[in-house]
Coordinates of C-alpha atoms and ligand atoms in Angstrom, one line a residue:
Chain A
M369 CA 11.8 61.9 -3.5
S370 CA 11.5 58.7 -1.3
A371 CA 10.9 55.3 -3.1
P372 CA 7.5 54.5 -4.0
L373 CA 5.4 51.7 -1.8
L374 CA 5.0 49.6 -5.2
A375 CA 7.0 49.9 -8.4
V376 CA 5.9 48.0 -11.9
D377 CA 8.9 47.9 -14.2
G378 CA 8.1 46.5 -17.3
V379 CA 5.8 43.6 -16.6
E380 CA 4.6 41.0 -18.8
T381 CA 2.1 38.3 -18.2
F382 CA 0.9 35.5 -20.1
Y383 CA -2.0 33.2 -20.2
G384 CA -0.5 30.0 -21.7
K385 CA 0.4 31.4 -25.0
I386 CA -1.7 34.9 -24.6
Q387 CA 0.4 37.5 -23.4
A388 CA -1.8 40.2 -21.3
L389 CA 0.4 42.8 -20.4
R390 CA 2.8 43.7 -22.2
G391 CA 5.6 46.1 -20.5
V392 CA 3.5 47.6 -18.1
E393 CA 5.5 50.5 -16.0
M394 CA 3.4 52.3 -13.0
E395 CA 4.1 53.1 -9.3
V396 CA 2.2 53.9 -6.3
R397 CA 3.6 55.9 -3.8
E398 CA 2.5 56.1 -0.1
G399 CA -0.2 57.7 1.0
E400 CA -1.8 58.0 -2.8
I401 CA -4.8 56.9 -4.0
V402 CA -4.2 56.0 -7.5
S403 CA -6.8 54.6 -10.4
L404 CA -6.3 52.7 -12.8
I405 CA -8.3 52.9 -16.1
G406 CA -9.2 50.8 -19.3
A407 CA -11.8 49.3 -21.4
N408 CA -12.8 45.8 -20.4
G409 CA -10.2 43.0 -21.0
A410 CA -7.6 46.1 -21.3
G411 CA -5.2 44.0 -18.5
K412 CA -6.4 45.7 -15.4
S413 CA -7.3 42.8 -13.3
T414 CA -4.5 41.0 -14.8
L415 CA -2.1 43.6 -13.3
M416 CA -3.7 43.5 -9.7
M417 CA -3.2 39.8 -9.7
T418 CA 0.3 39.9 -10.9
I419 CA 0.9 42.3 -8.5
C420 CA 0.0 39.4 -6.0
G421 CA 1.6 37.0 -7.7
A422 CA -1.1 34.7 -9.1
P423 CA -0.3 34.4 -12.0
Q424 CA 3.3 35.3 -11.8
A425 CA 4.8 37.6 -14.1
R426 CA 6.9 36.2 -16.7
N427 CA 9.0 39.1 -17.4
G428 CA 9.8 42.3 -15.4
R429 CA 9.9 43.1 -11.8
I430 CA 7.5 44.5 -9.3
I431 CA 8.8 46.0 -6.0
L432 CA 7.3 46.4 -2.8
E433 CA 9.1 48.9 -0.2
G434 CA 12.4 48.4 -2.2
R435 CA 12.0 44.4 -2.6
D436 CA 11.7 42.5 -5.7
I437 CA 8.5 40.4 -4.6
S438 CA 7.8 39.0 -8.5
R439 CA 9.0 35.4 -7.8
M440 CA 7.3 35.3 -4.4
P441 CA 4.2 33.3 -3.8
T442 CA 1.0 34.9 -3.0
H443 CA 0.7 33.9 0.3
Q444 CA 3.9 35.3 1.2
I445 CA 3.4 38.4 -0.8
M446 CA 0.0 38.9 1.4
R447 CA 1.5 39.0 4.6
L448 CA 3.6 41.7 3.3
G449 CA 1.2 44.4 3.7
V450 CA -0.4 44.1 0.9
A451 CA -4.4 43.0 0.3
Q452 CA -6.9 42.7 -2.2
S453 CA -10.6 43.1 -2.9
P454 CA -10.5 41.3 -6.0
E455 CA -12.6 41.3 -8.9
G456 CA -16.3 39.8 -8.6
R457 CA -15.4 40.0 -4.5
R458 CA -15.0 36.6 -4.1
I459 CA -16.6 36.2 -0.7
F460 CA -16.4 32.8 1.0
P461 CA -20.1 31.7 0.1
R462 CA -20.7 29.0 2.6
M463 CA -18.4 30.7 5.9
T464 CA -20.5 33.6 7.8
V465 CA -19.8 37.4 7.6
L466 CA -18.0 37.0 10.5
E467 CA -15.3 34.3 9.5
N468 CA -15.1 35.9 6.4
L469 CA -13.7 38.7 8.4
M470 CA -11.8 36.6 10.5
M471 CA -10.2 35.1 7.0
G472 CA -8.9 38.9 6.4
A473 CA -7.3 39.0 9.4
A474 CA -5.7 35.4 9.2
V475 CA -2.0 37.1 8.3
T476 CA -2.5 39.1 11.6
D477 CA -1.6 37.5 14.9
G478 CA -5.1 38.7 16.2
A479 CA -4.2 41.1 18.7
H480 CA -6.2 44.0 17.2
F481 CA -8.8 41.9 15.9
E482 CA -12.1 42.9 18.6
D483 CA -10.8 46.8 17.6
D484 CA -10.3 46.2 13.8
L485 CA -13.8 44.6 13.5
A486 CA -15.1 47.2 15.5
R487 CA -14.1 49.9 12.9
M488 CA -15.3 47.4 9.8
F489 CA -18.6 47.3 11.9
T490 CA -18.2 51.2 12.0
L491 CA -17.5 51.9 8.4
F492 CA -20.1 49.3 7.3
P493 CA -23.1 49.1 9.8
V494 CA -24.6 46.8 7.6
L495 CA -22.1 43.8 8.6
E496 CA -22.7 44.0 11.7
R497 CA -26.3 43.4 11.5
R498 CA -25.3 40.5 9.3
Q499 CA -22.3 39.0 10.9
G500 CA -23.8 35.8 11.7
Q501 CA -25.0 35.2 8.1
R502 CA -23.7 33.3 5.5
G503 CA -21.8 35.7 2.9
G504 CA -23.4 33.9 0.1
T505 CA -26.7 35.3 0.7
L506 CA -25.5 39.0 0.9
S507 CA -26.7 41.3 -1.8
G508 CA -24.0 42.5 -4.0
G509 CA -23.5 46.0 -2.2
E510 CA -22.9 44.0 1.0
Q511 CA -20.8 41.7 -0.6
Q512 CA -18.2 44.6 -2.2
M513 CA -18.5 46.1 1.6
L514 CA -17.4 42.2 3.1
A515 CA -14.8 42.1 0.4
I516 CA -13.3 45.9 1.2
S517 CA -13.2 45.2 5.0
R518 CA -11.8 41.2 4.8
A519 CA -8.8 43.0 3.0
L520 CA -8.5 45.9 5.6
M521 CA -8.8 43.4 8.6
S522 CA -5.0 42.6 7.5
R523 CA -4.1 45.9 8.7
P524 CA -2.8 46.4 5.0
R525 CA -0.2 49.2 4.0
L526 CA -1.8 48.9 0.2
L527 CA -5.2 47.8 -0.7
L528 CA -5.7 46.7 -4.0
L529 CA -9.5 47.4 -4.9
D530 CA -10.3 45.9 -8.4
E531 CA -13.8 47.5 -9.7
P532 CA -15.4 48.0 -6.2
S533 CA -18.9 49.6 -8.3
L534 CA -19.6 46.9 -10.7
G535 CA -22.9 46.0 -10.8
L536 CA -23.8 48.2 -7.6
A537 CA -26.4 50.9 -7.3
P538 CA -25.1 54.4 -7.4
L539 CA -25.8 55.1 -3.9
V540 CA -24.2 52.1 -2.3
V541 CA -21.0 53.5 -4.7
R542 CA -21.0 56.7 -3.4
Q543 CA -21.1 55.2 0.2
I544 CA -17.8 52.5 -0.9
F545 CA -16.0 55.5 -2.3
K546 CA -16.3 57.9 0.4
V547 CA -15.6 55.4 2.7
I548 CA -12.1 55.0 0.1
K549 CA -11.3 58.4 0.5
E550 CA -12.0 58.8 4.4
L551 CA -9.3 55.9 5.2
N552 CA -7.0 57.5 2.7
E553 CA -7.4 60.8 4.3
S554 CA -7.5 60.0 8.2
Q555 CA -5.5 57.0 7.9
G556 CA -3.1 57.5 5.4
L557 CA -4.1 54.4 3.5
T558 CA -2.3 53.6 0.2
V559 CA -5.0 52.7 -2.4
F560 CA -4.6 50.8 -5.9
L561 CA -8.2 51.3 -7.7
V562 CA -8.9 49.4 -11.2
E563 CA -12.1 50.8 -12.1
Q564 CA -14.5 51.0 -15.9
N565 CA -16.3 53.7 -14.3
A566 CA -13.6 56.2 -15.1
F567 CA -15.3 59.6 -13.5
H568 CA -15.6 58.2 -9.9
A569 CA -12.4 56.6 -9.7
L570 CA -10.6 59.8 -11.4
R571 CA -12.0 62.0 -9.2
L572 CA -11.1 60.3 -6.3
A573 CA -7.7 59.8 -7.3
H574 CA -4.4 61.9 -7.0
R575 CA -3.0 60.4 -10.0
G576 CA -4.4 57.6 -12.8
Y577 CA -3.2 55.7 -15.2
V578 CA -4.9 54.8 -18.7
M579 CA -4.8 50.9 -19.9
V580 CA -4.9 49.4 -23.5
N581 CA -4.1 46.1 -24.8
G582 CA -2.2 45.5 -21.7
V583 CA 0.3 48.8 -21.5
I584 CA -0.2 51.7 -19.8
T585 CA -0.7 54.2 -22.7
M586 CA -1.3 57.8 -20.3
T587 CA -0.8 59.3 -17.0
G588 CA -1.3 62.1 -15.0
A589 CA -2.9 63.9 -12.2
G590 CA -6.9 62.1 -11.5
K591 CA -8.7 65.5 -12.9
E592 CA -6.5 66.4 -15.3
L593 CA -6.7 62.7 -16.9
L594 CA -10.5 63.5 -16.4
A595 CA -10.5 66.7 -18.3
R596 CA -8.7 65.4 -21.3
E597 CA -10.5 64.8 -24.4
E598 CA -9.5 61.5 -25.3
V599 CA -10.6 60.0 -21.8
R600 CA -13.6 61.8 -21.4
A601 CA -14.2 60.3 -25.2
A602 CA -12.9 57.0 -24.6
Y603 CA -14.0 56.0 -20.9
L604 CA -16.9 58.5 -20.1
E605 CA -19.7 58.4 -22.6
G606 CA -22.8 57.6 -20.6
G607 CA -20.7 56.8 -17.7
A608 CA -20.4 60.4 -15.9
H609 CA -23.1 60.8 -13.5
Chain B
M1033 CA -35.5 -7.8 19.6
E1034 CA -31.8 -9.0 21.0
Y1035 CA -31.3 -10.1 17.4
F1036 CA -31.9 -6.6 16.1
L1037 CA -29.8 -5.0 18.9
Q1038 CA -27.0 -7.4 17.8
Q1039 CA -27.2 -6.1 14.4
L1040 CA -27.2 -2.6 15.8
I1041 CA -24.2 -3.0 17.8
N1042 CA -22.6 -4.5 15.3
G1043 CA -23.8 -2.2 12.3
I1044 CA -22.3 0.8 14.8
T1045 CA -19.0 -0.7 15.1
L1046 CA -18.4 -1.0 11.6
G1047 CA -19.9 1.9 10.7
S1048 CA -17.2 3.7 12.8
I1049 CA -14.4 2.0 11.3
Y1050 CA -16.0 3.2 7.4
G1051 CA -16.6 6.5 8.8
L1052 CA -13.2 7.2 10.0
I1053 CA -11.8 6.4 6.3
A1054 CA -14.9 8.1 4.7
I1055 CA -13.8 11.5 6.4
G1056 CA -10.3 11.3 4.5
Y1057 CA -12.3 10.6 0.9
T1058 CA -14.4 13.7 1.5
M1059 CA -11.9 16.0 2.9
V1060 CA -9.7 15.6 -0.2
Y1061 CA -12.7 15.2 -2.6
G1062 CA -13.7 18.6 -0.8
I1063 CA -10.6 20.5 -1.2
I1064 CA -8.7 19.4 -4.3
G1065 CA -11.9 17.7 -6.3
M1066 CA -10.3 14.6 -6.6
I1067 CA -11.1 11.0 -5.4
N1068 CA -8.1 9.7 -3.5
F1069 CA -8.1 6.0 -4.6
A1070 CA -4.9 5.3 -2.6
H1071 CA -6.7 6.3 0.5
G1072 CA -7.9 2.8 1.5
D1073 CA -4.5 1.6 1.0
I1074 CA -3.3 4.2 3.6
F1075 CA -5.9 2.8 5.8
M1076 CA -4.1 -0.6 5.4
V1077 CA -0.8 1.0 5.6
G1078 CA -2.0 2.1 9.1
S1079 CA -3.1 -1.7 10.1
F1080 CA 0.3 -2.9 9.0
I1081 CA 2.2 0.0 11.1
A1082 CA -0.1 -0.8 14.2
L1083 CA 0.6 -4.6 13.8
A1084 CA 3.8 -3.7 14.0
L1085 CA 4.2 -1.7 16.8
I1086 CA 2.4 -4.0 18.7
L1087 CA 4.7 -6.8 17.8
M1088 CA 7.5 -4.5 18.4
L1089 CA 6.5 -3.5 21.9
G1090 CA 5.6 -6.7 22.9
V1091 CA 1.9 -5.9 24.1
A1092 CA 0.1 -9.1 24.8
A1093 CA -3.5 -10.0 26.4
S1094 CA -2.0 -11.2 29.5
A1095 CA -0.6 -7.6 30.5
P1096 CA -2.8 -5.9 33.3
M1097 CA -5.8 -3.8 31.9
A1098 CA -4.6 -0.3 32.6
I1099 CA -1.2 -1.1 31.0
L1100 CA -2.4 -2.8 28.1
L1101 CA -4.9 0.4 27.5
V1102 CA -2.1 2.7 27.9
A1103 CA 0.3 0.8 25.6
L1104 CA -2.6 0.9 23.0
L1105 CA -3.1 4.2 22.8
G1106 CA 0.7 5.1 22.8
V1107 CA 0.5 2.6 19.7
L1108 CA -2.1 4.5 18.5
A1109 CA -0.9 7.7 18.6
L1110 CA 2.3 6.8 17.1
S1111 CA 0.5 4.8 14.1
M1112 CA -1.4 7.8 13.5
A1113 CA 1.8 9.8 13.2
L1114 CA 3.3 7.3 11.2
T1115 CA 0.6 7.1 8.8
A1116 CA 0.3 10.4 8.7
V1117 CA 3.8 10.4 6.7
W1118 CA 2.4 8.2 4.3
G1119 CA -0.4 10.5 3.3
W1120 CA 1.8 13.1 3.5
A1121 CA 4.4 12.0 1.0
V1122 CA 1.9 10.4 -1.2
E1123 CA 0.4 13.9 -1.7
R1124 CA 3.8 15.8 -1.9
L1125 CA 5.5 13.2 -4.2
A1126 CA 2.3 11.7 -6.8
Y1127 CA 0.0 14.3 -7.0
R1128 CA 1.4 17.7 -6.2
P1129 CA 3.6 17.6 -9.0
L1130 CA 0.3 17.2 -11.2
R1131 CA -1.7 19.6 -9.8
G1132 CA -3.1 21.7 -12.9
S1133 CA -2.6 18.8 -15.0
F1134 CA -5.4 17.5 -17.5
R1135 CA -8.0 16.4 -15.7
L1136 CA -7.4 12.3 -15.4
A1137 CA -4.1 12.8 -14.5
P1138 CA -4.5 12.6 -10.2
L1139 CA -7.4 9.8 -11.2
I1140 CA -4.5 7.7 -12.9
T1141 CA -1.6 8.5 -10.4
A1142 CA -4.2 8.0 -7.3
I1143 CA -4.6 4.6 -8.8
G1144 CA -1.0 3.7 -9.4
M1145 CA -0.6 4.9 -5.9
S1146 CA -2.9 2.2 -4.4
L1147 CA -1.4 -0.4 -6.5
A1148 CA 1.9 0.9 -5.3
L1149 CA 1.1 0.6 -1.8
Q1150 CA -0.3 -2.9 -2.2
N1151 CA 2.8 -4.1 -3.8
F1152 CA 5.0 -2.6 -1.8
V1153 CA 3.2 -4.2 1.8
Q1154 CA 3.1 -7.2 0.3
I1155 CA 6.7 -7.8 -0.9
A1156 CA 7.7 -6.1 2.6
Q1157 CA 4.8 -8.0 4.4
G1158 CA 4.2 -11.3 2.4
A1159 CA 0.9 -11.9 0.8
R1160 CA -0.4 -14.5 3.6
N1161 CA -3.0 -13.2 6.2
K1162 CA -0.9 -11.4 9.9
P1163 CA -3.2 -12.7 12.3
L1164 CA -3.3 -11.1 15.7
E1165 CA -4.1 -12.4 19.1
P1166 CA -7.2 -11.1 20.7
L1167 CA -6.1 -8.1 23.1
I1168 CA -8.8 -6.7 24.3
S1169 CA -11.9 -9.8 25.1
G1170 CA -14.7 -9.8 27.3
G1171 CA -18.0 -7.8 27.1
F1172 CA -21.4 -7.6 28.4
S1173 CA -23.9 -9.6 27.5
F1174 CA -27.7 -9.4 28.0
P1175 CA -29.6 -11.1 29.1
A1176 CA -26.6 -12.1 31.5
N1177 CA -27.7 -15.6 31.9
P1178 CA -29.7 -16.5 28.6
A1179 CA -32.5 -19.2 29.3
P1180 CA -31.4 -22.5 26.8
G1181 CA -32.2 -21.3 23.4
Q1182 CA -32.7 -17.8 24.0
F1183 CA -30.2 -15.4 21.7
S1184 CA -27.8 -13.1 24.2
V1185 CA -26.3 -9.7 22.9
Q1186 CA -22.7 -9.5 23.3
L1187 CA -21.5 -6.0 23.7
S1188 CA -17.7 -6.6 23.7
Y1189 CA -15.3 -4.1 25.3
M1190 CA -13.7 -3.7 22.4
Q1191 CA -16.7 -2.7 20.8
I1192 CA -17.3 -0.1 23.4
G1193 CA -13.4 1.1 23.0
I1194 CA -14.3 1.6 19.3
V1195 CA -17.0 3.4 19.1
V1196 CA -16.2 5.9 21.7
T1197 CA -13.1 6.4 20.4
T1198 CA -14.6 7.6 17.3
V1199 CA -17.2 9.6 18.1
A1200 CA -14.6 11.3 20.4
L1201 CA -12.1 11.8 17.3
M1202 CA -15.5 12.7 15.3
V1203 CA -16.5 15.5 17.3
G1204 CA -12.8 16.8 18.0
F1205 CA -12.0 17.0 14.3
S1206 CA -15.8 18.5 13.8
L1207 CA -14.6 21.4 16.2
L1208 CA -11.4 21.5 14.7
I1209 CA -12.8 22.4 11.2
S1210 CA -15.7 24.6 12.8
R1211 CA -13.9 26.8 15.1
T1212 CA -10.2 26.8 14.6
A1213 CA -7.9 28.8 12.3
L1214 CA -6.4 25.9 10.5
G1215 CA -10.0 24.3 9.9
R1216 CA -11.3 28.0 8.6
A1217 CA -8.0 27.8 6.3
Q1218 CA -8.8 24.7 5.6
R1219 CA -12.8 25.7 4.6
A1220 CA -11.5 28.5 2.9
C1221 CA -9.5 26.6 0.1
E1222 CA -11.9 24.6 -0.3
Q1223 CA -14.4 27.2 -1.5
D1224 CA -11.8 29.4 -3.3
R1225 CA -8.4 28.5 -3.2
K1226 CA -7.2 31.4 -5.3
M1227 CA -9.1 33.6 -2.8
A1228 CA -7.6 32.0 0.3
S1229 CA -4.0 32.3 -1.2
L1230 CA -5.1 36.2 -1.5
L1231 CA -5.6 36.3 2.1
G1232 CA -2.2 34.8 2.8
V1233 CA -3.0 31.4 3.3
D1234 CA -0.7 28.5 2.3
V1235 CA -2.7 27.0 -0.1
D1236 CA 0.2 23.5 -0.4
K1237 CA 0.3 23.5 3.2
T1238 CA -3.6 23.3 4.1
I1239 CA -3.6 20.9 1.3
S1240 CA -1.0 18.7 2.8
V1241 CA -2.6 19.6 6.6
T1242 CA -5.7 17.6 4.7
F1243 CA -3.9 14.6 3.7
V1244 CA -2.2 14.2 7.4
T1245 CA -5.5 14.5 8.7
G1246 CA -7.0 11.9 6.0
A1247 CA -4.8 9.4 6.8
A1248 CA -4.3 10.2 10.7
L1249 CA -7.7 9.2 11.3
A1250 CA -7.8 6.5 8.6
A1251 CA -4.8 4.9 10.5
V1252 CA -7.1 4.8 13.5
A1253 CA -9.3 2.8 11.5
G1254 CA -7.1 0.4 10.4
M1255 CA -5.9 -0.1 14.1
F1256 CA -9.6 -0.5 15.0
F1257 CA -10.0 -3.1 12.1
L1258 CA -6.6 -5.3 13.3
L1259 CA -8.2 -5.1 17.0
Y1260 CA -11.8 -6.0 15.9
Y1261 CA -10.8 -9.0 13.3
G1262 CA -7.8 -9.9 14.6
V1263 CA -6.4 -10.6 11.1
I1264 CA -5.0 -8.3 8.2
D1265 CA -3.8 -8.7 4.6
F1266 CA -2.3 -6.2 2.3
F1267 CA -5.8 -6.2 0.1
I1268 CA -7.7 -4.8 3.3
G1269 CA -7.3 -1.3 1.6
F1270 CA -9.3 -1.9 -1.3
V1271 CA -12.5 -3.6 0.0
A1272 CA -12.5 -1.4 3.3
G1273 CA -11.8 1.4 0.9
V1274 CA -14.2 1.2 -2.1
K1275 CA -17.3 0.9 1.1
A1276 CA -15.7 4.0 2.3
F1277 CA -15.9 5.8 -0.3
T1278 CA -19.4 4.7 -1.0
A1279 CA -20.4 6.1 2.3
A1280 CA -18.7 9.4 1.5
V1281 CA -20.6 8.8 -1.9
L1282 CA -24.1 8.6 0.2
G1283 CA -23.4 10.9 2.6
G1284 CA -22.5 13.9 0.2
I1285 CA -18.7 13.7 -1.4
G1286 CA -17.3 17.3 0.5
S1287 CA -19.6 17.1 3.4
L1288 CA -17.8 16.2 7.1
P1289 CA -21.1 15.5 8.5
G1290 CA -22.3 13.8 5.2
A1291 CA -19.0 11.1 5.9
M1292 CA -19.7 10.6 9.2
L1293 CA -23.5 9.6 8.7
G1294 CA -22.7 7.5 5.3
G1295 CA -20.5 5.8 6.9
L1296 CA -22.8 4.8 9.7
L1297 CA -25.5 3.7 7.2
I1298 CA -23.0 1.6 5.3
G1299 CA -22.0 -0.1 8.4
L1300 CA -25.8 -0.9 9.5
I1301 CA -26.8 -1.7 6.0
E1302 CA -23.8 -4.2 5.7
A1303 CA -24.7 -5.8 9.5
F1304 CA -28.3 -5.9 8.8
W1305 CA -28.3 -7.6 5.4
S1306 CA -25.5 -9.9 6.6
G1307 CA -27.7 -10.7 9.8
Y1308 CA -31.2 -10.8 8.2
F1309 CA -30.5 -12.1 4.6
S1310 CA -27.0 -13.5 3.7
S1311 CA -23.6 -12.3 4.2
D1312 CA -22.9 -13.4 0.2
Y1313 CA -24.6 -10.1 -1.0
K1314 CA -23.8 -7.6 1.9
D1315 CA -21.3 -6.0 -0.5
V1316 CA -24.4 -5.5 -3.1
A1317 CA -26.8 -4.2 -0.6
A1318 CA -24.7 -1.3 0.5
F1319 CA -24.3 0.0 -3.2
S1320 CA -27.7 -1.3 -4.4
I1321 CA -29.0 1.3 -1.4
L1322 CA -26.0 3.9 -2.9
V1323 CA -27.8 3.7 -6.3
I1324 CA -31.7 4.3 -5.4
V1325 CA -30.2 7.5 -3.0
L1326 CA -28.2 8.9 -5.7
I1327 CA -31.3 8.3 -7.9
F1328 CA -33.0 10.5 -6.2
M1329 CA -30.8 12.8 -4.1
P1330 CA -28.0 13.4 -6.4
S1331 CA -25.7 15.1 -4.2
G1332 CA -25.8 12.2 -1.3
L1333 CA -27.7 12.8 1.6
L1334 CA -26.0 16.1 3.1
G1335 CA -24.2 17.2 -0.2
R1336 CA -25.1 20.7 -1.4
P1337 CA -26.5 20.5 -4.9
E1338 CA -24.2 20.8 -7.4
I1339 CA -25.3 24.0 -8.6
E1340 CA -24.2 26.1 -5.8
K1341 CA -20.8 25.5 -6.5
V1342 CA -20.8 27.5 -9.8
Ligands
LIG1185 N1 -7.4 33.2 -16.4 C1 -7.5 33.8 -17.7 N2 -7.2 33.0 -18.6 C2 -6.7 33.1 -20.0 N3 -6.9 34.6 -20.1 C3 -7.3 35.3 -19.7 C4 -7.7 34.9 -18.1 N4 -8.1 36.3 -17.3 C5 -7.8 37.3 -18.7 N5 -7.7 36.7 -19.8 C6 -7.6 37.3 -21.2 O1 -6.5 38.7 -20.4 C7 -7.0 39.8 -21.1 C8 -7.0 40.5 -20.1 O2 -8.0 40.3 -18.9 P1 -8.0 41.1 -17.9 O3 -7.2 41.4 -17.2 O4 -9.3 40.3 -16.5 O5 -9.1 42.8 -18.3 P2 -9.9 43.7 -17.4 O6 -9.7 43.4 -16.1 O7 -9.1 44.9 -17.8 O8 -11.0 43.7 -17.8 C9 -8.0 39.4 -21.9 O9 -8.0 39.2 -23.3 C10 -8.9 38.2 -21.3 O10 -9.8 37.5 -21.8
LIG1186 MG1 -11.3 43.0 -14.7

C-alpha cells in the first residue's frame, strides 16, 4: 500500500495546561472520504486545527505526503495543498462573496481563477447570485456553501471540513453532502470530515474514526461503524433521519 | 468671506497632515487592536529624516523650480522608505514579541517606544529647534491687488502641493486596500486573523506591511510639516500624534475613510477656532468636539458599531 496522504501519529495538543488531544493516531489516504465523529468537546476541531498548525501539536508528528508539517507555521501548511472549512464557517463578514472566494485563491497563482469561480457557481448557484453581497449578510446555509467553496478555490489535495452540517436545514445539509460526494467521485478529492451528525458522516465516508476525550477509540469502514451498537447508542439517538 | 476662505485653506492643509498620520493609527488599530502610541514619533522621525536629506543633498530655494521639485520628490520617496524601516523595526522589536501577552503589555511598550524615539532624536540631534529656510514660497492671492484695508486670501504653492499630494496618496492607498491582493489580505487579517492564516496569508508579514505603510504615510506628513512650518524639534510627534489620534477616533478608529475625514475635520476645527476665537484654546476645541461626537456616536463618524465586531 502507498503512504497515506495524511498521517497523524501520537499527537498531543494543549490549551495552556488543558490537554485536548491525548495521542491521536489516524490517517487519510488519497481519494478517501474519512469521517471523524465524537461528542461535543471530544477534541475534533482541535485535531482539525492542529493539522493546520493552529495550535501546534506539543508532541507527536503530522505527516503530509511524507513530510512532517507539525512544526510548520499555518500559512505555509496551507500552501501545501491543505484547505479547511473551519468550525463556525468564519466567513469574512465585511468582504463580498466574491472577495471571500478571492481570499480562498490567495495561495494560487491566479491562472485558474475564472475557471474555478465558474465551477463554484455551478456547484452552488446561489453564490453567483450573491457574489456582490457582504459575507456577513448571508444565511447560515449560504455561508457554509461559501466556506466550502472558499476552501476549494485553493485547489486543495486534502479538504478539511469541520461540521459542515451544523445548524443547517436538512435540505441544505443534503445538498452539501451531495456536493462533497460528487467532488470525491468525479475529481478524486480527498476529504477529512468532522461531524457530530454521525449518520450522514458515516454513510458518506469510506472510513470513520470515533473520538472520545482526545483519543481515537474506534475505527472502521463507515458503514461498519454505523452498524455497531455502541456507535448507534452514543451518536445516533435522535440523529438518524 | 475672504477670511472664512483663508481659514478653510489653512484647515484643509492642516487636515491633510493630520489625516496622513491618522491612517497609521487606524490601520494598526484595525489589524491588531492596539493604539500605537509611538506613531506620532515615527512622524517626528520622518520629519528629521527629511531635514537631514534636504541638508545632505544641499536642496536650496535658489535652485530652479523644476530641479527643486524633483529634488523634493526624491527626498520624499527616500524619507518614506527610511521612515518605513523605523516603523517596521518598532513593530518587529517592541510589539511582535509581546503579541499574545497580557492586554496592557503592548500599550506600555508603545508608550516606551514613543519616549525612546523622542529621547533618541533629542540626543542625536539636540533638543533645540531645527529651522529650515522656506524652500517653496509664493502662491496666489485673491484679490491680487487688495484695496487698502481689504483682506486678501493667500493660497501658497506649498499648500497646493500638500493637499494635492495628500489626495493622490489617499486615493492610491484606498485603491491598494480595496482592490489589490495585498489589501484583501490586510482586510482579511483585520476581520479574522486565524482564518486569514488558514487561507495561507502570512499574518505577521501583513502586520509588518501595515506598520510600514503607516510609517511611510507619516513620513510624508513629517516632511510636509517641516516644509510648511519651517521648524521641527524632537517633541512635535507628541502634539501632532495626539491630534491625529483624535482624528482617527473622531472618524471611527479602524476605518480608513474615517481617518481621512477625521483628519480633515480636526484640521478645520483648529483653523477656524484659531481664526475666529483664539489660538490658545484650539486644542481644547478639537477635543471638546471629539467628546461630543463620541457621546452621540460612540464608534465615531464612520466607524462600525462595536456589536458587529463580535
Ligand atoms: N481555544 C481554546 N482554549 C481553551 N480550551 C479550548 C479551546 N478550544 C477548545 N478547547 C477545549 O478543548 C476541548 C476540545 O474542544 P474541541 O476541539 O472544540 O471539541 P469538538 O470540536 O470535538 O467539539 C474542549 O474541552 C474545549 O473546551
Ligand atoms: Mg468542534
